[in-house]
mmCIF file of C-alpha atoms and ligand atoms in Angstrom:
data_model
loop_
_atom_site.group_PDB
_atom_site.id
_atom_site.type_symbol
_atom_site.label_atom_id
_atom_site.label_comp_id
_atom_site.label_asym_id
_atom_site.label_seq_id
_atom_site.Cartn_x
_atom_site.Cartn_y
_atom_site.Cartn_z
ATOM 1 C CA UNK A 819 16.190 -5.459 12.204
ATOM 2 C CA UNK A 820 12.749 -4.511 11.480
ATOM 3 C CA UNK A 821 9.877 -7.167 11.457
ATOM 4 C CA UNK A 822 6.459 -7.272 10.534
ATOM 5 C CA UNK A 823 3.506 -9.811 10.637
ATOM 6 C CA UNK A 824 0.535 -9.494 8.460
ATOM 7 C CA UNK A 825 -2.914 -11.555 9.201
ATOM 8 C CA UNK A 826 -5.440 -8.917 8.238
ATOM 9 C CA UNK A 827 -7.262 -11.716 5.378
ATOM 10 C CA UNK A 828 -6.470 -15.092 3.747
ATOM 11 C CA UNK A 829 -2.886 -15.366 3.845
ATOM 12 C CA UNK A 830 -0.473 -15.378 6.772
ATOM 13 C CA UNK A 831 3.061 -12.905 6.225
ATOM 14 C CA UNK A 832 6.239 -12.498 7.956
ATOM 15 C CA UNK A 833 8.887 -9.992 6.637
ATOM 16 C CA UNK A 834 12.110 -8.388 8.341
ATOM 17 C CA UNK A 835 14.394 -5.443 6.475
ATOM 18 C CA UNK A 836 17.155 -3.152 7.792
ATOM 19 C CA UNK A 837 16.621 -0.090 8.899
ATOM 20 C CA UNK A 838 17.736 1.331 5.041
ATOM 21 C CA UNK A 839 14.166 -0.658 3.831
ATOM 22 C CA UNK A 840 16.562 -3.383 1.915
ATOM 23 C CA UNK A 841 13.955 -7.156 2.380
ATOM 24 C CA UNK A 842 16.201 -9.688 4.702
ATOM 25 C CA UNK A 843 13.541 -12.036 4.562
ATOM 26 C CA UNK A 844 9.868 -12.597 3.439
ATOM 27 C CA UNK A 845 7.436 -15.688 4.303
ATOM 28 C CA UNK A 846 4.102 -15.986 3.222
ATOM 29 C CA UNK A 847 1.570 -18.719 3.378
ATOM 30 C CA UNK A 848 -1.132 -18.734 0.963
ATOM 31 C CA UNK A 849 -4.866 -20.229 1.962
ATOM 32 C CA UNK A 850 -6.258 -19.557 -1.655
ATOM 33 C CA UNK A 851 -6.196 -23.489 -1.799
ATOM 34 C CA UNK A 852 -7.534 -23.864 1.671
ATOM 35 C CA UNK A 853 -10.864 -21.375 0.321
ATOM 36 C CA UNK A 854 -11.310 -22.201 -3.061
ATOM 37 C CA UNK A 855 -14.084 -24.726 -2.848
ATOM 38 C CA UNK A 856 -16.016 -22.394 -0.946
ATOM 39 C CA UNK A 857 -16.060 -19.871 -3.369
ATOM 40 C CA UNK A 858 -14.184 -17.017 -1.057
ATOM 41 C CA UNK A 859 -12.796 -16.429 2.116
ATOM 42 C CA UNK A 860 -14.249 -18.356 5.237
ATOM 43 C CA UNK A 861 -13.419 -16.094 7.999
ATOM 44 C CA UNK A 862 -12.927 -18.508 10.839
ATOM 45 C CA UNK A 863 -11.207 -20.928 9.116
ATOM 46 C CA UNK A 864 -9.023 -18.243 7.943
ATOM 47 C CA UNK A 865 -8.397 -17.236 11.403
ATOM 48 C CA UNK A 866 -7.739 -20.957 12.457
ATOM 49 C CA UNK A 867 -5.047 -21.376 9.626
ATOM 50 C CA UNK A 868 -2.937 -17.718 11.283
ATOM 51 C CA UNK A 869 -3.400 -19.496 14.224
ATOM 52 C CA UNK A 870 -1.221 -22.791 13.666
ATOM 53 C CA UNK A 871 0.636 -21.014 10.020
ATOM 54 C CA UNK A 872 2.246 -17.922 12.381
ATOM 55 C CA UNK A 873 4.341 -20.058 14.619
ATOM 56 C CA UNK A 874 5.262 -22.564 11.742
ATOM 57 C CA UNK A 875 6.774 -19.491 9.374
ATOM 58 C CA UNK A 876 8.735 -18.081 12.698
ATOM 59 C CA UNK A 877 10.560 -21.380 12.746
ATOM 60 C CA UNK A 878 11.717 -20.876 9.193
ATOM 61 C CA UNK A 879 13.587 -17.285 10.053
ATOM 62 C CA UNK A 880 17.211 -17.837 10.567
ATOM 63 C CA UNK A 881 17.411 -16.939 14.305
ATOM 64 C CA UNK A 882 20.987 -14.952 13.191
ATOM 65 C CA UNK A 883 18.003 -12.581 12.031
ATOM 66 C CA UNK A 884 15.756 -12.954 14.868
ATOM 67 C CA UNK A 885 18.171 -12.935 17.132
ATOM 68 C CA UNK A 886 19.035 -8.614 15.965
ATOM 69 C CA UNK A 887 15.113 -7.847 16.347
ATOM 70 C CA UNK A 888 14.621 -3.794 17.635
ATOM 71 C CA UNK A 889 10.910 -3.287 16.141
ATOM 72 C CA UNK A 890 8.362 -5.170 15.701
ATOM 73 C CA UNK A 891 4.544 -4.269 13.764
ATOM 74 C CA UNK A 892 1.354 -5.861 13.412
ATOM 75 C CA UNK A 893 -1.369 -5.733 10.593
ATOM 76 C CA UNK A 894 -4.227 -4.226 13.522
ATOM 77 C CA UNK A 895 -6.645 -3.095 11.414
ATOM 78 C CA UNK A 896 -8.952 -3.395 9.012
ATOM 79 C CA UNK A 897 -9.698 -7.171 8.088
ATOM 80 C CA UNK A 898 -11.655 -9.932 9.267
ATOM 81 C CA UNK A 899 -11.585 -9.620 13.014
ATOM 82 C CA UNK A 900 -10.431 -13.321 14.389
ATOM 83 C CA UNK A 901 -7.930 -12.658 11.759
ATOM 84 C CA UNK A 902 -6.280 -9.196 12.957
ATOM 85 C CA UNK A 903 -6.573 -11.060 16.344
ATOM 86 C CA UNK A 904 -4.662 -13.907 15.414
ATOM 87 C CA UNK A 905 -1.742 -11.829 14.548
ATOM 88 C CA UNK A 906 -1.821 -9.337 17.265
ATOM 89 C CA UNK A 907 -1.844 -12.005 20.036
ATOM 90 C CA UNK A 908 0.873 -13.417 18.190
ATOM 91 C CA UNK A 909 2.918 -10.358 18.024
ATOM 92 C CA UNK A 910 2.220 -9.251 21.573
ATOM 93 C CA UNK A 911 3.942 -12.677 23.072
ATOM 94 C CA UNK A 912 6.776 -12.038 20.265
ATOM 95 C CA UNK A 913 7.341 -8.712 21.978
ATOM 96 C CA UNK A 914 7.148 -9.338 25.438
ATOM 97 C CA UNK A 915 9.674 -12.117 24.408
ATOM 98 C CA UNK A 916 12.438 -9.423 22.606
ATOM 99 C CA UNK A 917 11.688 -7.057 24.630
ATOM 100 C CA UNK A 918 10.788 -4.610 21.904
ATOM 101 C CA UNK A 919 8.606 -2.193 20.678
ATOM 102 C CA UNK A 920 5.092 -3.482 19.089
ATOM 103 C CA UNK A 921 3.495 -1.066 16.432
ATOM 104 C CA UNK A 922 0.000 -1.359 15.440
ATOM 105 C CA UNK A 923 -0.100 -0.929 11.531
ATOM 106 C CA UNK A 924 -2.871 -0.210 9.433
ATOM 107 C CA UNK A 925 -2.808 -2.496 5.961
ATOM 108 C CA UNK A 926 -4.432 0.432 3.684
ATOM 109 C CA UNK A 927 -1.313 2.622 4.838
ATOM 110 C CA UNK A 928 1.115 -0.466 3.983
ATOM 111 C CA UNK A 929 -0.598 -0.332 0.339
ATOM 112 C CA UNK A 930 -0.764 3.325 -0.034
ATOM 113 C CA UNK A 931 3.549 3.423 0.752
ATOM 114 C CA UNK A 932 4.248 -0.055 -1.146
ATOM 115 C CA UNK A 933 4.874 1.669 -4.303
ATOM 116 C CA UNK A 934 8.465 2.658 -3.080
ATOM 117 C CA UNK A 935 9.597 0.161 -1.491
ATOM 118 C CA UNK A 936 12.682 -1.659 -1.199
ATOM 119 C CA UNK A 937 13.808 -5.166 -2.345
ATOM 120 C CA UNK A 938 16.470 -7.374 -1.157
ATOM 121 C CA UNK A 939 19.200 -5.469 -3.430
ATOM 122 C CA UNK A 940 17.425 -1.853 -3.374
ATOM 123 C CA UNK A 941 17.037 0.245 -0.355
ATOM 124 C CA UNK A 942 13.513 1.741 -1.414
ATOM 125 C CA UNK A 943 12.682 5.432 -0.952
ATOM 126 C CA UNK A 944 13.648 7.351 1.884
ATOM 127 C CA UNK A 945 10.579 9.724 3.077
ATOM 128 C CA UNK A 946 12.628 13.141 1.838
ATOM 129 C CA UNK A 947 12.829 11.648 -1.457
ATOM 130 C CA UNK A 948 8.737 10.577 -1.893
ATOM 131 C CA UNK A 949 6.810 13.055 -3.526
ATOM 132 C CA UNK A 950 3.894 14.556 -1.084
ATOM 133 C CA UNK A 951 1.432 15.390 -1.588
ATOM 134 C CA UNK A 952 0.328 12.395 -4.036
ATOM 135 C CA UNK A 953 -2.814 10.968 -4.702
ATOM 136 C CA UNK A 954 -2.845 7.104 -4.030
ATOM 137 C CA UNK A 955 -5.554 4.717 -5.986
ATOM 138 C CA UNK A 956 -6.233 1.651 -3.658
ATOM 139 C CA UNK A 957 -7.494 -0.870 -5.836
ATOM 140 C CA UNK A 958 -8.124 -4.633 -4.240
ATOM 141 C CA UNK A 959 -10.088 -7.520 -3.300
ATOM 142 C CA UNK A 960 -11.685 -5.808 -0.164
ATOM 143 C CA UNK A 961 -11.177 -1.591 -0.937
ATOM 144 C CA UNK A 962 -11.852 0.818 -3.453
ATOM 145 C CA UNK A 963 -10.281 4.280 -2.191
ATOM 146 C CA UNK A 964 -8.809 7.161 -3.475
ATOM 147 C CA UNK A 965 -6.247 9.021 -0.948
ATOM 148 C CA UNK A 966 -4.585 12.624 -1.151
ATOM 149 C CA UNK A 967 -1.526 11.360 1.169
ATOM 150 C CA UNK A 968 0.357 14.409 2.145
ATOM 151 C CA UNK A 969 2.524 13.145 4.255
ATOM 152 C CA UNK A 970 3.522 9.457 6.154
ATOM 153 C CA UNK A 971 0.249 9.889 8.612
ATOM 154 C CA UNK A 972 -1.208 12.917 6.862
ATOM 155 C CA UNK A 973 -3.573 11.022 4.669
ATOM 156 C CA UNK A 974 -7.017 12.375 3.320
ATOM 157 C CA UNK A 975 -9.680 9.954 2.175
ATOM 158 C CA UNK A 976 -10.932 11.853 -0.964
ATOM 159 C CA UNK A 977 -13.778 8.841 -2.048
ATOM 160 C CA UNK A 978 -14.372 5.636 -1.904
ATOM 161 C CA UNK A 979 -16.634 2.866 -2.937
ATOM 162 C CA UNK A 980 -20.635 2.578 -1.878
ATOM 163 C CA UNK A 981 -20.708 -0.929 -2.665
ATOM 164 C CA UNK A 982 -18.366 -3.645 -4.185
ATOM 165 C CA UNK A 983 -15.022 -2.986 -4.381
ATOM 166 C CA UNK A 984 -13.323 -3.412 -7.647
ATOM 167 C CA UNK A 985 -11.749 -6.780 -6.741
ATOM 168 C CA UNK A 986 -14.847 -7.795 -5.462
ATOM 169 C CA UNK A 987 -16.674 -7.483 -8.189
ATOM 170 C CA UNK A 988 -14.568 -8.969 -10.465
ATOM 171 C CA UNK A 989 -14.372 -11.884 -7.989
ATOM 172 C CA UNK A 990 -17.678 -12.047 -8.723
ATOM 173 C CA UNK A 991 -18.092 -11.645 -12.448
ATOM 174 C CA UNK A 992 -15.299 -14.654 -12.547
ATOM 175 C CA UNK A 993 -17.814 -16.827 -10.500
ATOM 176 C CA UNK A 994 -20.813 -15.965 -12.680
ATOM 177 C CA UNK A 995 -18.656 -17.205 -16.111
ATOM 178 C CA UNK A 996 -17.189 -20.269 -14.416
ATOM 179 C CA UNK A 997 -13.696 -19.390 -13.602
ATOM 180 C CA UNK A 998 -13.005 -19.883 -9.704
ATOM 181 C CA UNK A 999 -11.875 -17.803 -7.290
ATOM 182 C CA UNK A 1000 -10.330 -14.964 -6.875
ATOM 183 C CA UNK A 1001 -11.030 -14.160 -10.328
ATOM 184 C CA UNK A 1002 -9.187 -11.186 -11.464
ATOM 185 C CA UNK A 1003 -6.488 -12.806 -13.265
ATOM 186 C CA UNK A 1004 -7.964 -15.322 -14.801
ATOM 187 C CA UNK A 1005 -10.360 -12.603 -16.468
ATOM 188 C CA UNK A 1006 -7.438 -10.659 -17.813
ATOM 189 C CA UNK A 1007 -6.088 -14.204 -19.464
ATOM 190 C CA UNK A 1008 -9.487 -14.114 -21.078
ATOM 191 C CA UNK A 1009 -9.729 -10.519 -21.633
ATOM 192 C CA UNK A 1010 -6.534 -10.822 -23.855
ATOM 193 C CA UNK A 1011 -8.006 -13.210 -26.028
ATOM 194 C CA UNK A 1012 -10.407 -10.380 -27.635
ATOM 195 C CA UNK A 1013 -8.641 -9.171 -30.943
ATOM 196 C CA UNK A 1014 -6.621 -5.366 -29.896
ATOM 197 C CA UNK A 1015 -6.556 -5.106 -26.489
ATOM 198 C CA UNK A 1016 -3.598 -4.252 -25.367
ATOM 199 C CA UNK A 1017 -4.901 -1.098 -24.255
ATOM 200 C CA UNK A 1018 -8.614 -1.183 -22.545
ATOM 201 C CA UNK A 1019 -9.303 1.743 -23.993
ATOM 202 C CA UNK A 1020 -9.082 0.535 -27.505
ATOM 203 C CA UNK A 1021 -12.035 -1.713 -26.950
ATOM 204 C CA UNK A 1022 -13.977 -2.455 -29.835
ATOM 205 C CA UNK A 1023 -16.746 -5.399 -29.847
ATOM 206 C CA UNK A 1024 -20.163 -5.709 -29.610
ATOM 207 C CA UNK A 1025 -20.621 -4.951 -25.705
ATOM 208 C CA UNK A 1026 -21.532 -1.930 -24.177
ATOM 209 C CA UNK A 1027 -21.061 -1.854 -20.643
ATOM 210 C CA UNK A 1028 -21.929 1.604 -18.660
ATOM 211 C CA UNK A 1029 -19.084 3.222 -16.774
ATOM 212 C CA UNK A 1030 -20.081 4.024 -13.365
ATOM 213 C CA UNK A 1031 -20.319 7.254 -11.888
ATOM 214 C CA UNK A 1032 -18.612 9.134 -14.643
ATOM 215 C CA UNK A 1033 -20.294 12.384 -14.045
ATOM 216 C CA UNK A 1034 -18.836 15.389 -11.619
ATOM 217 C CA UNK A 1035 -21.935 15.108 -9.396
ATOM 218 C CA UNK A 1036 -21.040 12.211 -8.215
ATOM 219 C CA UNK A 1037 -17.626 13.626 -6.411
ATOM 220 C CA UNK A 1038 -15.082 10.889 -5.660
ATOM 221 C CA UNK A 1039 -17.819 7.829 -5.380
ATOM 222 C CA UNK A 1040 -16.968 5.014 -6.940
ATOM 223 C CA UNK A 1041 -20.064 1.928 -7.621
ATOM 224 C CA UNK A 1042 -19.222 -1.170 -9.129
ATOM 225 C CA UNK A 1043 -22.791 -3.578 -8.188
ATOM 226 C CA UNK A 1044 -24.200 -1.661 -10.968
ATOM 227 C CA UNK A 1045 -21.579 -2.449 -13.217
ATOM 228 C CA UNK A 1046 -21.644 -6.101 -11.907
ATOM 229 C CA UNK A 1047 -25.491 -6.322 -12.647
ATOM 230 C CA UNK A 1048 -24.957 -5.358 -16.443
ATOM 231 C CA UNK A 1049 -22.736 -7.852 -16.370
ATOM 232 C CA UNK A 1050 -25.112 -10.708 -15.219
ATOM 233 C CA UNK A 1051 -27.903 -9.466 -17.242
ATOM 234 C CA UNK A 1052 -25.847 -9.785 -20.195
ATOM 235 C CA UNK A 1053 -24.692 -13.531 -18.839
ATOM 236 C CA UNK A 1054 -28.163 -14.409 -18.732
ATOM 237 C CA UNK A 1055 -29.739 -13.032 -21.673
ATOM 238 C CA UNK A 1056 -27.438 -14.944 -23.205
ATOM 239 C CA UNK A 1057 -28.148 -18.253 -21.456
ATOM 240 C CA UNK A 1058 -31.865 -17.662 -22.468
ATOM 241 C CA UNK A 1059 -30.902 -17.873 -25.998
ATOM 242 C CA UNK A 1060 -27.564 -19.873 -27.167
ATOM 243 C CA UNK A 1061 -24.975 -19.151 -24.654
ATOM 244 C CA UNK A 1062 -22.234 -17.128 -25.304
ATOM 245 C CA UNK A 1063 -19.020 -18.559 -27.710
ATOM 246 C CA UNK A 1064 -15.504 -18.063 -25.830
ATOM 247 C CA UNK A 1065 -14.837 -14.915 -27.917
ATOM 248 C CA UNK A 1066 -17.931 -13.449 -26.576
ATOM 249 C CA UNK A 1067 -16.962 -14.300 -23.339
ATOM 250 C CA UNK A 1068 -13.413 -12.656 -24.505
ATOM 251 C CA UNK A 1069 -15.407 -9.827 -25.641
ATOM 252 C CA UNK A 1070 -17.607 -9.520 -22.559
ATOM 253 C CA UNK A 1071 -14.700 -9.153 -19.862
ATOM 254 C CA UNK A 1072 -12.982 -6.751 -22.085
ATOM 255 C CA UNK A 1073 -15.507 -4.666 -22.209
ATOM 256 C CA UNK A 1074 -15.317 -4.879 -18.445
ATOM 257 C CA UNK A 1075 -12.450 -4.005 -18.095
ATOM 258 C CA UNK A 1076 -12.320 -1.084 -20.622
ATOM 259 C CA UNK A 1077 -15.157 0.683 -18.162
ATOM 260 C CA UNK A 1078 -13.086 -0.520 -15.147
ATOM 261 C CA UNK A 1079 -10.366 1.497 -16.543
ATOM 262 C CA UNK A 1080 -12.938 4.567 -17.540
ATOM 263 C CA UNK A 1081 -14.131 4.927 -13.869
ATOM 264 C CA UNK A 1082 -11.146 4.577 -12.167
ATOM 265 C CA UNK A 1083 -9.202 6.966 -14.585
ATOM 266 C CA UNK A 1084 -12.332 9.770 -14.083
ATOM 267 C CA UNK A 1085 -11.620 10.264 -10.653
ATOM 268 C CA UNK A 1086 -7.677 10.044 -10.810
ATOM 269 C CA UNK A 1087 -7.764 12.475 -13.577
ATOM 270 C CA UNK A 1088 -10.245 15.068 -11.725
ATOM 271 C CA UNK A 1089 -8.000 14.925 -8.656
ATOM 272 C CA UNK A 1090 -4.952 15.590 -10.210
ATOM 273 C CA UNK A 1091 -6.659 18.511 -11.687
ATOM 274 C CA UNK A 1092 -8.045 19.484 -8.435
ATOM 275 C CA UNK A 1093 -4.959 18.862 -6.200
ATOM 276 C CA UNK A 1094 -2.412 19.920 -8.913
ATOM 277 C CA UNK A 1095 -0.278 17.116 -8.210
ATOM 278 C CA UNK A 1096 2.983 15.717 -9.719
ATOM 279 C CA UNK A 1097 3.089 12.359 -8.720
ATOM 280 C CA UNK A 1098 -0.370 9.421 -8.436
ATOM 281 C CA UNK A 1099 0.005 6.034 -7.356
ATOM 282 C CA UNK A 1100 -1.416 2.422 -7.833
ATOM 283 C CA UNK A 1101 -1.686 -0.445 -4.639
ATOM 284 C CA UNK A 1102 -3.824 -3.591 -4.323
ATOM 285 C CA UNK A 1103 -4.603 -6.546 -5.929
ATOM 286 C CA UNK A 1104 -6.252 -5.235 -8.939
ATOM 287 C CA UNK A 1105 -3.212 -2.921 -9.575
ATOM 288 C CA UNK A 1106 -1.211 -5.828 -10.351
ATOM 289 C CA UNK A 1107 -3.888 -5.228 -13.500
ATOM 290 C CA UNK A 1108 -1.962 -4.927 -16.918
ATOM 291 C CA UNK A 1109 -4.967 -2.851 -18.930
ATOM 292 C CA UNK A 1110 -5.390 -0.632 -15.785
ATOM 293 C CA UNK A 1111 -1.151 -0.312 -15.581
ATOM 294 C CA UNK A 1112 -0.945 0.525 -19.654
ATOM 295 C CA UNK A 1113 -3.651 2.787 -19.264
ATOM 296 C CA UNK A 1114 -2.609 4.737 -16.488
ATOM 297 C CA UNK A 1115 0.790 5.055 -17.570
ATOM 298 C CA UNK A 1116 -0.047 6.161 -21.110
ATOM 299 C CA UNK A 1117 -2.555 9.095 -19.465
ATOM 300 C CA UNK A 1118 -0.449 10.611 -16.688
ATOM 301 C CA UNK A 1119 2.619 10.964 -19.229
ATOM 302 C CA UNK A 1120 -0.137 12.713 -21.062
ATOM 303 C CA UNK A 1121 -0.873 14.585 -18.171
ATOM 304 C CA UNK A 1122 3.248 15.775 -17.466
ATOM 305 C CA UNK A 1123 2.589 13.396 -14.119
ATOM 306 C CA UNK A 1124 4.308 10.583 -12.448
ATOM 307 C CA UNK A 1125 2.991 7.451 -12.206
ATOM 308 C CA UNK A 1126 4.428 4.841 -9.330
ATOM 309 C CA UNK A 1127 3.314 1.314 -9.038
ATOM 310 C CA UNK A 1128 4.579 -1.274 -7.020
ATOM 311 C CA UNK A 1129 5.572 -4.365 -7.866
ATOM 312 C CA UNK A 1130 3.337 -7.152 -9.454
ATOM 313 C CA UNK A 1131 4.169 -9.455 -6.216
ATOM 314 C CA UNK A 1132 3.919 -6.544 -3.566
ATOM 315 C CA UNK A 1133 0.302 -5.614 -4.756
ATOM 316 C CA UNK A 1134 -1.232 -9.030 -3.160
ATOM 317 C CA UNK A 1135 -1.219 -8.653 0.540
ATOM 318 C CA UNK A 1136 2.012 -9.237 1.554
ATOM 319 C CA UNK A 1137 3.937 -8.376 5.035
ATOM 320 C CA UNK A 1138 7.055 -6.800 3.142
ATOM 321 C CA UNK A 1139 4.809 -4.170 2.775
ATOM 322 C CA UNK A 1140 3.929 -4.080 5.988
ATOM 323 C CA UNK A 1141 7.594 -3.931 7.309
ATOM 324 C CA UNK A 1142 8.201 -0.798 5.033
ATOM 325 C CA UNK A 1143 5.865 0.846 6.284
ATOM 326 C CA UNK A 1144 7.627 0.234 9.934
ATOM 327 C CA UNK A 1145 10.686 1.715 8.485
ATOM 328 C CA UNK A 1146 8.930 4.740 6.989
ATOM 329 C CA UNK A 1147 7.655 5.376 10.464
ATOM 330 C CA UNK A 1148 10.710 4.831 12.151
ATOM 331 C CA UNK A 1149 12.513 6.907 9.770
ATOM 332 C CA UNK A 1150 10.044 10.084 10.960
ATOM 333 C CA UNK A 1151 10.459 9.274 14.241
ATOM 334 C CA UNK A 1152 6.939 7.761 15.508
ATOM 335 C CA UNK A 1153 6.734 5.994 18.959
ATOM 336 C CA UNK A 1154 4.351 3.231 19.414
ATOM 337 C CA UNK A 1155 0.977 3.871 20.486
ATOM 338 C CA UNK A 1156 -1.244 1.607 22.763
ATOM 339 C CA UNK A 1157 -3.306 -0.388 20.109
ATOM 340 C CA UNK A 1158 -5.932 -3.063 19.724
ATOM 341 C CA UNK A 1159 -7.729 -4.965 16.526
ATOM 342 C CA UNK A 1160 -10.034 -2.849 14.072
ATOM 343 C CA UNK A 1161 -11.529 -4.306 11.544
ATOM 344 C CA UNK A 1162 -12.557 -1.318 9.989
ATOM 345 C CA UNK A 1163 -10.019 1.107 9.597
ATOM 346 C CA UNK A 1164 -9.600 3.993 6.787
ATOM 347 C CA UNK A 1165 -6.875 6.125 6.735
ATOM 348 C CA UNK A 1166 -8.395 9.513 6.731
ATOM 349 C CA UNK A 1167 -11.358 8.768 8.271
ATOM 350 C CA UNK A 1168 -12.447 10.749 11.465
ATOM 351 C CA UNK A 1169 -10.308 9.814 14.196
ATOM 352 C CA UNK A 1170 -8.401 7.120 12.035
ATOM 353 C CA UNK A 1171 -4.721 8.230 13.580
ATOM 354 C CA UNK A 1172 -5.806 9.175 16.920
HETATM 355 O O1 KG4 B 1403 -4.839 -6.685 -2.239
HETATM 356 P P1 KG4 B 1403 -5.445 -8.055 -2.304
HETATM 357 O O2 KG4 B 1403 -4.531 -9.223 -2.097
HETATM 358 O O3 KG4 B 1403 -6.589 -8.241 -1.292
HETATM 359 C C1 KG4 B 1403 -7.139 -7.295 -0.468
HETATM 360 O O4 KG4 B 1403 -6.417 -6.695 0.360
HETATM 361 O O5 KG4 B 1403 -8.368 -7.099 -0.629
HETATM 362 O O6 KG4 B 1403 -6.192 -8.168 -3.717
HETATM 363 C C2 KG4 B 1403 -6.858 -9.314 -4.176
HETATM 364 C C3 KG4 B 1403 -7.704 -8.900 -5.397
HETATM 365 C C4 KG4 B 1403 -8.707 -9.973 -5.822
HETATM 366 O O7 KG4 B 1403 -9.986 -9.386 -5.942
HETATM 367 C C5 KG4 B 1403 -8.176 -10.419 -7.186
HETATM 368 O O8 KG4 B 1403 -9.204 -10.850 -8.075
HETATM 369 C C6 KG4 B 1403 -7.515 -9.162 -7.695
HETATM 370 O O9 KG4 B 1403 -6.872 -8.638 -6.553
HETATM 371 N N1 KG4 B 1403 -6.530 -9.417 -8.782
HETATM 372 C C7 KG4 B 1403 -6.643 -8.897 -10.023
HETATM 373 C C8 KG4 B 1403 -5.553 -9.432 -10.777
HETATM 374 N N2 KG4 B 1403 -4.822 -10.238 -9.954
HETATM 375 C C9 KG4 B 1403 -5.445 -10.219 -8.728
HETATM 376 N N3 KG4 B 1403 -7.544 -8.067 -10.569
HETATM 377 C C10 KG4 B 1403 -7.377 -7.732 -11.872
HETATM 378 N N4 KG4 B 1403 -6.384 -8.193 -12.650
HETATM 379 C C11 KG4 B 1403 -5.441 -9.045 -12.155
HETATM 380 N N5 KG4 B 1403 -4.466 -9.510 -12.936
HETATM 381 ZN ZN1 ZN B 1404 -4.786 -5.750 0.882
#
């Protein structure tokens, strides 16, 4: 049985599958509660919460599964640091207790892999039948990053963001209109109110938004404070005046998330060009996005590629993912390196799988 703990953020995981990727078991504790009336994460309380969650969720395993433990993983990197800690101290007694091997695991690499993996009644992709090299879009709270992934550890970092990532700023455009944190979803509820938009890119209302860094020049950057800023300057020209009616608002977000789409499409569609690709992927939080999914789909069928997404519910940081990812590495034959906690962490960055 393979087992993986996850700690890298807000919410504490604990998954186990067999060594065919099929989910035995999945526990996750949410803080969003816990943060909410602070408007985001607070790191250390986040890290107190792992501390006194992770040994409350291992009572809940069924020790018939616990008991048939031969690898273990750990989130080590990136995240908030008394976070990663919290799990890899954990993990490290949980080892020395089994008597197995610890992994260190890196949570971009869990997203970048989660879009074939198994469930409790599917097995998931083996490696020979995943389709390298792809290009991976990793779209959530905390990264904005574009990957060519080649192979299970080969993984180039083709751009990322200079600023907010896309979650981010969304988190923050939901705080500037009101509607709580994290915001993404609740601005696609509101998004869907504006008349036609089942597809971003069918957008039509009085906003004009800019889409960021849609020109060549710019490579594979991706900005989204500018985008942000347009956003509160239209928030409070309108408070100046009369403030905005809730189709406005409806209007506004669409709009936002018509150029979300826009950007994020611009550089998928120039590296499929460039890389000649079959297959692209989705991960993250803000790929559990249903404009960004329609979107995406519609354009790489018009581009004769493949488009894999994970599920809605393995897009939010989850250990599942995590535990796949042990399998995948297992199944290529990887030994466990000496590790420690690092918060930041990009696959493909120099010396990222040394
Ligand atoms: O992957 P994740 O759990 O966190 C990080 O690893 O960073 O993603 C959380 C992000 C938040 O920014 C949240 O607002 C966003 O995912 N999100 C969405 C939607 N649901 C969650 N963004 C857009 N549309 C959604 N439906
Ligand atoms: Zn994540």
């Amino acid at each position: 049985m393979i087992c993986a703990v996850e700690t890298s953020f807000d919410e504490s995981g604990i998954a186990l599958c067999d060594s065919s990727g099929r989910m035995q078991a999945s526990l996750l504790s949410s803080q969003v509660e816990l943060h909410a009336p602070y408007g985001g994460c607070v790191p250390e309380l986040a890290a107190r919460t792992h501390l006194s969650d992770l040994p409350q969720l291992w009572g809940k395993l069924d020790p018939a599964l616990t008991g048939d433990l031969s690898h273990l993983g750990v989130t080590s990197g990136p995240g908030l640091p008394g976070c990663l800690l919290a799990g890899v101290n954990f993990c490290r007694g949980l080892a020395a207790h089994y008597d197995i091997p610890l992994y260190g695991l890196n949570h971009l690499q869990g997203h970048i892999f989660s879009p074939f993996m198994g469930t409790a009644e599917t097995p998931g992709l083996g490696l020979a039948e995943i389709t390298f090299p792809h290009v991976a879009l990793l779209i959530s709270g905390g990264h904005t990053e574009l990957f060519l992934v080649r192979g299970i550890e080969d993984i180039a970092l083709l751009g990322q963001t200079q600023d907010d990532a896309v979650g981010e700023m969304l988190d923050k455009v939901s705080a500037m209109l009101g509607l709580g944190y994290p915001g993404g979803a609740s601005l696609e509820k509101l998004a869907r109110e504006h008349p036609g938009m089942s597809d971003a890119a069918d957008y039509a209302g009085e906003f004009e938004l800019p889409v960021p860094m849609r020109s060549r020049k710019y490579g594979y950057k991706f900005s989204y404070s500018g985008l942000k800023t347009a956003v509160r300057n239209k928030i409070r020209n309108a408070d100046d005046g009369a403030a905005y009616t809730e189709a406005q608002r409806a209007s506004l977000v669409a709009a936002l998330f018509s150029s979300v789409v826009e950007s994020l499409w611009f550089k998928m569609e120039r590296s499929v060009e460039e890389h000649a690709v079959q297959l692209i992927t989705l991960s993250g939080g803000v790929a559990i996005n249903g404009f960004i999914r329609t979107a995406f789909a519609r354009r790489a069928a018009g581009l004769g590629v493949q488009l894999a997404v994970p599920q809605p519910r393995h897009c939010l940081d989850n250990a599942e993912m995590m535990a796949w990812l042990l399998r995948l590495k297992l199944e290529a034959g990887i030994a466990p390196l000496p590790f420690d906690a690092r918060s930041n962490w990009v696959p493909g960055e120099a010396g990222w799988n040394v």
